[in-house]
Short mmCIF file of C-alpha atoms in Angstrom, two decimals:
data_model
loop_
_atom_site.label_atom_id
_atom_site.label_comp_id
_atom_site.label_asym_id
_atom_site.label_seq_id
_atom_site.Cartn_x
_atom_site.Cartn_y
_atom_site.Cartn_z
CA MET A 1 -88.65 -20.40 196.68
CA SER A 2 -86.55 -19.43 199.69
CA PHE A 3 -86.13 -21.56 202.78
CA PRO A 4 -83.53 -21.84 205.56
CA TYR A 5 -80.67 -24.09 204.47
CA GLU A 6 -80.77 -25.88 207.83
CA ILE A 7 -84.05 -27.50 206.82
CA GLU A 8 -82.58 -29.52 203.96
CA PRO A 9 -80.60 -32.08 206.03
CA ASP A 10 -83.79 -32.95 207.94
CA LEU A 11 -85.88 -33.64 204.82
CA PRO A 12 -84.98 -37.36 204.43
CA PHE A 13 -86.00 -37.97 208.04
CA LEU A 14 -89.22 -35.98 207.62
CA THR A 15 -90.10 -37.79 204.40
CA SER A 16 -89.58 -41.16 206.10
CA LEU A 17 -91.68 -39.99 209.05
CA ARG A 18 -94.52 -38.84 206.79
CA ARG A 19 -94.62 -42.18 205.03
CA ASN A 20 -94.53 -44.02 208.34
CA LEU A 21 -97.55 -42.04 209.53
CA HIS A 22 -99.27 -42.69 206.21
CA ALA A 23 -98.81 -46.43 206.59
CA HIS A 24 -100.33 -46.41 210.09
CA PRO A 25 -103.47 -44.22 209.89
CA GLU A 26 -105.61 -43.67 212.98
CA LEU A 27 -109.13 -42.27 213.17
CA GLY A 28 -110.21 -39.34 215.34
CA PHE A 29 -109.57 -39.75 219.08
CA GLU A 30 -107.70 -42.99 218.31
CA GLU A 31 -104.36 -41.34 217.43
CA GLU A 32 -102.42 -43.06 220.20
CA ARG A 33 -99.49 -44.14 218.04
CA THR A 34 -99.36 -40.86 216.14
CA SER A 35 -99.53 -38.67 219.23
CA GLY A 36 -96.91 -40.83 220.92
CA ILE A 37 -94.51 -40.23 218.03
CA VAL A 38 -95.29 -36.51 218.05
CA ALA A 39 -94.73 -36.17 221.80
CA THR A 40 -91.47 -38.13 221.72
CA LEU A 41 -90.02 -36.06 218.87
CA LEU A 42 -91.04 -32.79 220.54
CA GLU A 43 -89.48 -33.85 223.85
CA GLU A 44 -86.29 -34.94 222.09
CA ALA A 45 -86.13 -31.49 220.48
CA GLY A 46 -86.34 -29.86 223.92
CA LEU A 47 -89.93 -28.63 223.95
CA THR A 48 -92.25 -28.76 226.93
CA VAL A 49 -94.97 -31.26 226.02
CA HIS A 50 -98.55 -31.51 227.27
CA ARG A 51 -100.27 -34.80 226.43
CA GLY A 52 -103.91 -35.83 226.42
CA LEU A 53 -105.61 -32.51 225.65
CA GLY A 54 -108.76 -33.43 223.75
CA LYS A 55 -107.98 -37.09 224.60
CA THR A 56 -105.16 -37.64 222.09
CA GLY A 57 -104.11 -34.07 221.39
CA ILE A 58 -100.56 -32.81 221.97
CA VAL A 59 -99.27 -29.31 222.63
CA GLY A 60 -95.54 -28.64 222.49
CA THR A 61 -94.38 -25.27 223.81
CA LEU A 62 -91.15 -23.51 222.88
CA GLN A 63 -90.34 -20.29 224.74
CA VAL A 64 -87.27 -18.32 223.70
CA GLY A 65 -86.02 -14.97 225.02
CA ASN A 66 -88.19 -12.45 226.82
CA GLY A 67 -90.71 -11.66 224.08
CA THR A 68 -94.26 -11.51 225.34
CA ARG A 69 -96.15 -12.43 222.18
CA ARG A 70 -97.58 -15.98 222.03
CA ILE A 71 -98.78 -17.74 218.89
CA GLY A 72 -100.28 -21.14 218.13
CA LEU A 73 -99.59 -23.29 215.08
CA ARG A 74 -101.99 -26.14 214.38
CA ALA A 75 -101.69 -29.45 212.54
CA ASP A 76 -104.37 -32.16 212.43
CA MET A 77 -103.38 -35.80 212.92
CA ASP A 78 -106.35 -38.05 212.11
CA ALA A 79 -107.10 -40.23 209.10
CA LEU A 80 -110.36 -41.20 207.38
CA ALA A 81 -112.47 -44.35 207.52
CA MET A 82 -111.98 -45.35 203.88
CA PRO A 83 -109.81 -47.85 202.00
CA GLU A 84 -106.61 -46.92 200.21
CA LYS A 85 -106.76 -48.34 196.71
CA ALA A 86 -103.59 -46.98 195.12
CA ASN A 87 -100.51 -49.17 195.44
CA ARG A 88 -97.46 -47.48 196.95
CA PRO A 89 -94.64 -48.76 199.18
CA TYR A 90 -96.06 -47.03 202.24
CA LYS A 91 -99.72 -47.89 201.59
CA SER A 92 -102.00 -48.06 204.62
CA THR A 93 -101.48 -51.21 206.67
CA ILE A 94 -104.86 -50.77 208.38
CA PRO A 95 -107.82 -52.03 206.31
CA GLY A 96 -110.54 -49.43 205.87
CA LYS A 97 -108.42 -46.52 207.11
CA MET A 98 -106.21 -44.12 205.17
CA HIS A 99 -104.67 -40.67 205.22
CA ALA A 100 -106.79 -39.31 202.40
CA CYS A 101 -106.58 -35.64 203.36
CA GLY A 102 -102.88 -35.12 204.03
CA HIS A 103 -102.94 -34.87 207.81
CA ASP A 104 -99.85 -37.08 207.83
CA GLY A 105 -98.12 -34.30 205.89
CA HIS A 106 -99.51 -31.56 208.12
CA THR A 107 -98.19 -33.34 211.22
CA THR A 108 -94.81 -33.89 209.63
CA MET A 109 -94.38 -30.27 208.50
CA LEU A 110 -95.21 -28.86 211.93
CA LEU A 111 -92.83 -31.32 213.58
CA GLY A 112 -90.14 -30.26 211.13
CA ALA A 113 -90.71 -26.62 212.05
CA ALA A 114 -90.58 -27.41 215.78
CA ARG A 115 -87.30 -29.27 215.36
CA HIS A 116 -85.78 -26.45 213.33
CA LEU A 117 -86.92 -23.66 215.64
CA ALA A 118 -85.80 -25.55 218.74
CA ALA A 119 -82.34 -25.90 217.20
CA THR A 120 -81.94 -22.35 215.86
CA ARG A 121 -83.98 -20.41 218.48
CA GLY A 122 -84.05 -17.36 216.19
CA PHE A 123 -86.99 -15.58 217.80
CA SER A 124 -88.18 -14.09 221.08
CA GLY A 125 -91.55 -15.18 222.42
CA THR A 126 -93.64 -18.32 222.80
CA VAL A 127 -94.85 -20.82 220.22
CA HIS A 128 -97.47 -23.46 220.99
CA PHE A 129 -97.32 -26.32 218.47
CA ILE A 130 -100.87 -27.71 218.54
CA PHE A 131 -101.34 -31.24 217.22
CA GLN A 132 -105.09 -31.73 217.02
CA PRO A 133 -106.99 -35.02 216.96
CA ALA A 134 -110.27 -35.74 215.22
CA GLU A 135 -110.57 -32.97 212.66
CA GLU A 136 -112.59 -35.17 210.30
CA GLY A 137 -116.01 -34.47 211.75
CA ARG A 138 -115.44 -35.84 215.24
CA GLY A 139 -115.00 -32.56 217.08
CA GLY A 140 -111.33 -32.60 218.05
CA ALA A 141 -110.81 -28.83 218.05
CA ARG A 142 -113.90 -28.20 220.15
CA ARG A 143 -112.78 -30.92 222.58
CA MET A 144 -109.35 -29.30 222.96
CA VAL A 145 -110.94 -25.90 223.57
CA GLU A 146 -113.33 -27.39 226.15
CA ASP A 147 -110.37 -29.07 227.85
CA GLY A 148 -108.80 -25.65 228.35
CA LEU A 149 -106.48 -25.22 225.37
CA PHE A 150 -106.52 -21.43 225.41
CA ASP A 151 -106.57 -21.23 229.22
CA LEU A 152 -103.45 -23.37 229.47
CA PHE A 153 -101.80 -22.02 226.33
CA PRO A 154 -102.99 -18.45 225.64
CA CYS A 155 -102.41 -17.29 222.06
CA ASP A 156 -102.33 -13.80 220.59
CA ALA A 157 -102.87 -15.41 217.18
CA VAL A 158 -103.40 -18.93 215.86
CA TYR A 159 -102.56 -20.32 212.43
CA GLY A 160 -103.63 -23.33 210.40
CA LEU A 161 -102.31 -24.82 207.16
CA HIS A 162 -103.90 -27.26 204.73
CA ASN A 163 -102.54 -28.78 201.56
CA MET A 164 -104.31 -28.02 198.29
CA PRO A 165 -103.98 -30.27 195.21
CA GLY A 166 -103.88 -28.20 192.05
CA LEU A 167 -101.55 -25.56 193.48
CA ALA A 168 -97.82 -26.09 192.90
CA VAL A 169 -95.69 -27.09 195.89
CA ASP A 170 -93.93 -23.73 195.69
CA GLU A 171 -97.24 -21.87 195.79
CA MET A 172 -99.45 -20.70 198.66
CA ALA A 173 -102.82 -18.96 198.96
CA VAL A 174 -103.26 -16.47 201.80
CA VAL A 175 -106.62 -14.70 201.73
CA GLU A 176 -108.44 -12.51 204.23
CA GLY A 177 -112.05 -13.36 205.10
CA PRO A 178 -114.05 -16.59 204.69
CA GLN A 179 -112.02 -19.69 203.83
CA LEU A 180 -114.27 -22.61 204.74
CA ALA A 181 -117.98 -22.87 205.31
CA SER A 182 -119.87 -23.82 208.40
CA SER A 183 -120.72 -27.51 208.44
CA ASP A 184 -124.07 -28.36 210.01
CA SER A 185 -126.28 -31.44 209.84
CA TRP A 186 -130.06 -31.66 209.61
CA ARG A 187 -132.51 -34.53 209.95
CA ILE A 188 -136.19 -34.70 209.10
CA THR A 189 -138.56 -37.57 209.90
CA PHE A 190 -142.02 -37.47 208.34
CA ARG A 191 -144.48 -39.66 210.25
CA GLY A 192 -147.57 -40.72 208.37
CA THR A 193 -149.87 -43.74 208.46
CA GLY A 194 -148.79 -46.75 206.45
CA THR A 195 -151.22 -48.56 204.23
CA HIS A 196 -151.56 -50.82 201.21
CA GLY A 197 -150.00 -49.27 198.13
CA ALA A 198 -153.23 -49.92 196.24
CA LYS A 199 -155.28 -48.01 198.83
CA PRO A 200 -153.38 -44.78 199.53
CA HIS A 201 -156.55 -43.00 200.58
CA LEU A 202 -156.68 -45.13 203.74
CA GLY A 203 -153.34 -43.84 204.99
CA LYS A 204 -151.23 -40.71 205.15
CA ASP A 205 -148.34 -41.00 202.71
CA PRO A 206 -144.98 -39.73 204.05
CA ILE A 207 -143.17 -40.55 200.79
CA THR A 208 -145.16 -38.03 198.75
CA ALA A 209 -144.63 -35.50 201.53
CA ALA A 210 -140.88 -36.18 201.45
CA ALA A 211 -140.80 -35.72 197.67
CA THR A 212 -142.56 -32.37 198.01
CA PHE A 213 -140.12 -31.30 200.72
CA LEU A 214 -137.08 -32.30 198.66
CA SER A 215 -138.30 -30.50 195.56
CA ALA A 216 -138.81 -27.33 197.61
CA LEU A 217 -135.54 -27.59 199.52
CA GLN A 218 -133.43 -25.78 196.93
CA THR A 219 -135.74 -22.78 197.00
CA ILE A 220 -133.98 -21.86 200.24
CA VAL A 221 -130.76 -21.10 198.40
CA GLY A 222 -132.50 -20.02 195.19
CA ARG A 223 -135.22 -17.78 196.60
CA VAL A 224 -134.57 -16.99 200.28
CA VAL A 225 -130.84 -16.47 200.77
CA ASP A 226 -129.32 -13.30 199.29
CA PRO A 227 -127.88 -14.39 195.90
CA LEU A 228 -124.65 -12.58 196.77
CA GLN A 229 -124.22 -14.83 199.82
CA PRO A 230 -122.97 -18.38 199.11
CA ALA A 231 -124.90 -21.23 200.71
CA VAL A 232 -125.40 -24.95 200.23
CA VAL A 233 -128.25 -27.18 201.36
CA SER A 234 -127.97 -30.83 200.31
CA ALA A 235 -130.08 -33.87 201.12
CA CYS A 236 -127.62 -36.75 201.46
CA SER A 237 -129.64 -39.56 203.00
CA LEU A 238 -133.14 -40.90 202.30
CA GLN A 239 -134.61 -43.96 203.97
CA ALA A 240 -138.16 -45.17 203.34
CA GLY A 241 -139.99 -48.41 202.87
CA ASP A 242 -138.65 -51.80 201.86
CA PRO A 243 -137.65 -52.64 198.27
CA LYS A 244 -138.99 -56.14 198.92
CA ALA A 245 -142.42 -54.78 199.75
CA LEU A 246 -143.38 -52.59 196.84
CA ASN A 247 -147.06 -52.67 197.71
CA VAL A 248 -146.60 -51.08 201.14
CA ILE A 249 -146.67 -47.34 201.85
CA PRO A 250 -144.48 -46.98 204.98
CA ASP A 251 -145.23 -45.12 208.17
CA THR A 252 -142.09 -42.98 208.12
CA VAL A 253 -139.52 -41.39 205.86
CA GLU A 254 -136.16 -40.22 207.22
CA ILE A 255 -134.13 -37.57 205.39
CA GLY A 256 -130.76 -36.16 206.35
CA GLY A 257 -128.30 -33.73 204.90
CA THR A 258 -125.84 -30.90 205.30
CA ALA A 259 -126.06 -27.10 205.33
CA ARG A 260 -123.14 -24.77 204.61
CA ALA A 261 -122.67 -21.00 204.91
CA TYR A 262 -119.95 -18.40 205.44
CA THR A 263 -121.80 -15.96 207.71
CA PRO A 264 -123.76 -16.36 210.97
CA GLU A 265 -126.78 -14.67 209.37
CA VAL A 266 -127.03 -17.13 206.48
CA ARG A 267 -126.35 -20.02 208.84
CA ASP A 268 -129.36 -18.89 210.89
CA GLN A 269 -131.45 -18.62 207.73
CA LEU A 270 -130.66 -22.17 206.68
CA GLU A 271 -131.63 -23.59 210.05
CA GLU A 272 -134.87 -21.61 210.17
CA GLU A 273 -135.92 -22.30 206.58
CA ILE A 274 -135.23 -26.04 206.60
CA GLY A 275 -137.42 -26.32 209.68
CA ARG A 276 -140.10 -24.09 208.21
CA LEU A 277 -140.30 -26.17 205.03
CA ALA A 278 -140.42 -29.41 206.99
CA HIS A 279 -143.26 -28.27 209.23
CA GLY A 280 -145.10 -26.62 206.35
CA THR A 281 -144.92 -29.80 204.30
CA ALA A 282 -146.14 -31.88 207.22
CA ALA A 283 -149.09 -29.55 207.71
CA MET A 284 -149.95 -29.70 204.03
CA PHE A 285 -150.11 -33.51 204.09
CA ASN A 286 -151.61 -33.70 207.58
CA ILE A 287 -148.79 -35.80 208.98
CA ALA A 288 -146.33 -35.36 211.87
CA VAL A 289 -142.70 -34.31 211.54
CA ASP A 290 -139.56 -34.38 213.69
CA HIS A 291 -136.90 -31.81 212.85
CA GLN A 292 -133.32 -31.58 214.10
CA PHE A 293 -130.58 -29.13 213.14
CA GLU A 294 -127.14 -29.80 214.60
CA ARG A 295 -124.63 -26.97 214.55
CA ARG A 296 -121.33 -28.76 214.12
CA ILE A 297 -118.57 -26.47 212.85
CA PRO A 298 -118.59 -22.67 212.40
CA PRO A 299 -117.09 -21.08 209.28
CA VAL A 300 -113.36 -20.39 209.12
CA VAL A 301 -112.90 -16.64 208.62
CA ASN A 302 -109.38 -15.21 208.43
CA ASP A 303 -108.65 -12.24 210.66
CA ALA A 304 -107.17 -9.22 208.85
CA ASP A 305 -104.12 -8.73 211.09
CA ALA A 306 -103.26 -12.43 211.32
CA THR A 307 -103.65 -12.72 207.55
CA ALA A 308 -101.27 -9.81 206.98
CA ARG A 309 -98.66 -11.51 209.17
CA ALA A 310 -99.09 -14.82 207.38
CA LEU A 311 -98.89 -13.10 204.01
CA LYS A 312 -95.60 -11.44 204.95
CA ALA A 313 -94.07 -14.81 205.84
CA ALA A 314 -95.52 -16.51 202.76
CA THR A 315 -94.13 -13.78 200.50
CA THR A 316 -90.68 -14.22 202.04
CA VAL A 317 -90.77 -17.96 201.30
CA PHE A 318 -92.68 -18.15 198.01
CA GLY A 319 -91.93 -14.78 196.44
CA GLU A 320 -94.35 -14.03 193.62
CA ASN A 321 -96.01 -17.46 193.89
CA ILE A 322 -98.58 -16.13 196.33
CA ARG A 323 -102.30 -16.00 195.71
CA THR A 324 -104.21 -13.36 197.60
CA ARG A 325 -107.37 -14.33 195.73
CA PHE A 326 -108.49 -17.91 196.05
CA PRO A 327 -112.04 -19.26 196.15
CA PRO A 328 -113.25 -20.33 199.60
CA SER A 329 -114.15 -23.98 200.07
CA THR A 330 -117.60 -25.25 201.00
CA ALA A 331 -115.88 -27.95 203.04
CA GLY A 332 -115.53 -27.37 206.78
CA ASP A 333 -112.63 -27.45 209.22
CA ASP A 334 -112.96 -27.23 212.99
CA PHE A 335 -109.95 -24.93 213.10
CA ALA A 336 -112.90 -22.53 213.25
CA PHE A 337 -113.14 -23.17 217.01
CA PHE A 338 -109.54 -21.99 217.43
CA GLY A 339 -110.32 -18.90 215.38
CA GLN A 340 -113.17 -18.10 217.77
CA ASN A 341 -110.69 -17.92 220.66
CA ALA A 342 -107.83 -16.02 219.04
CA PRO A 343 -107.33 -14.04 215.80
CA GLY A 344 -106.74 -16.74 213.20
CA CYS A 345 -105.45 -17.31 209.69
CA TYR A 346 -105.80 -20.51 207.64
CA VAL A 347 -103.59 -20.85 204.57
CA TRP A 348 -103.49 -23.21 201.58
CA LEU A 349 -100.18 -24.85 200.65
CA GLY A 350 -99.79 -26.34 197.19
CA ASN A 351 -99.74 -30.14 196.96
CA GLY A 352 -98.89 -30.32 193.27
CA PRO A 353 -101.10 -31.78 190.52
CA ALA A 354 -104.11 -33.87 191.49
CA VAL A 355 -102.66 -37.10 190.08
CA ASP A 356 -105.36 -39.12 188.32
CA GLY A 357 -107.92 -36.75 189.78
CA ALA A 358 -107.03 -37.75 193.33
CA LEU A 359 -108.28 -34.84 195.39
CA HIS A 360 -108.91 -34.88 199.13
CA HIS A 361 -110.97 -37.83 200.42
CA ASN A 362 -110.18 -39.90 197.32
CA THR A 363 -109.00 -43.51 197.69
CA ALA A 364 -105.94 -42.73 195.52
CA TYR A 365 -104.97 -39.44 197.21
CA ASP A 366 -101.48 -38.96 198.65
CA PHE A 367 -99.72 -36.04 200.28
CA ASN A 368 -96.88 -34.79 198.10
CA ASP A 369 -93.57 -35.12 199.96
CA GLU A 370 -92.12 -32.35 197.77
CA ALA A 371 -94.29 -29.94 199.80
CA ILE A 372 -92.65 -30.77 203.13
CA ALA A 373 -89.84 -28.25 202.69
CA SER A 374 -92.35 -25.55 201.68
CA GLY A 375 -94.49 -26.11 204.75
CA VAL A 376 -91.57 -26.21 207.18
CA ALA A 377 -90.15 -23.05 205.63
CA PHE A 378 -93.45 -21.21 205.96
CA TRP A 379 -93.97 -22.19 209.60
CA THR A 380 -90.43 -21.29 210.64
CA THR A 381 -90.44 -17.99 208.74
CA LEU A 382 -93.80 -17.04 210.25
CA VAL A 383 -92.48 -17.63 213.77
CA GLU A 384 -89.17 -15.86 213.19
CA GLN A 385 -90.84 -12.83 211.64
CA GLU A 386 -93.81 -12.51 213.97
CA LEU A 387 -91.86 -13.15 217.16
CA GLY A 388 -88.91 -11.21 215.89
CA GLU A 389 -91.08 -8.12 216.23
CA GLY A 390 -91.21 -8.44 220.00
#
């Protein structure tokens, strides 16, 4: 792996910073401490800093020379509402909150790149370092866009990076096309007429209706969506009746879940078919139904030109340890909203082995500090190459 030698002296500081952020996790839109640290370090490095975009978001701008091209680099800052169970010296100090997805590492790597580029100034153009709040399902990217991110900081391309356990720290995946699925939520409420469990004929049973609906739900993916198009529909919540009243058929059953797709057409299909099944089931059982489908996050789809630029930088840093084929994830990332406003590319940086099976969102997960140098090297090389072209 090749990286600028100037990065190495900064690694002890960056490692300490990453562990400090890990020990003090903050949930989406609560990243006051984290964003304060980010803003201070960017200002100390000489960047122009804009605070409060998307409530706790930070944008640091570095303009060098007379190049006209402008690019955005994004790191997410928020943690998850879950306990950290593994013991480590920098374990979370906040009960019920932890950095279980590596956003502490993402923030650190982008800060390291900003510090390096501000010191070396080996490019001509403008870089916007975007530190996003609330990636974990709370709408931080959309909020930044609505607050005028791309009006205030226009970008000719925007890039995102996420760690990936299972890939080596000197390995990166850069792939054109779909990377992450859309992430949408759906809710169904069947409204029947409750009655004594021994006299079901006197009521209208929403539980049997719900069971019919759930058994038919997977026919959407299995029999409606093109089998060459990936899709996921999962029921993840079911609430009905009272386990202390097992002789009572309830009035209502509430079901909720998620729907995932990589194309707008399949996304539309999932919304339409979930609703069709819900209303068809209600009609079959002669009960009422409420149906909601919430479009939360679009799919992340890598632009061809931005991907080619990212691949060039990744090849410079990682050499042959580049994957141009890597399976897309059915998880979601609201980087998608940035990609809707500028050509985007989202890359996967190796995080080393998944120790004890600790993947993302696991109570034992930890970002691998050995990946910091790799991430800083990629970001700096991308900027120097892309903005070195004028």
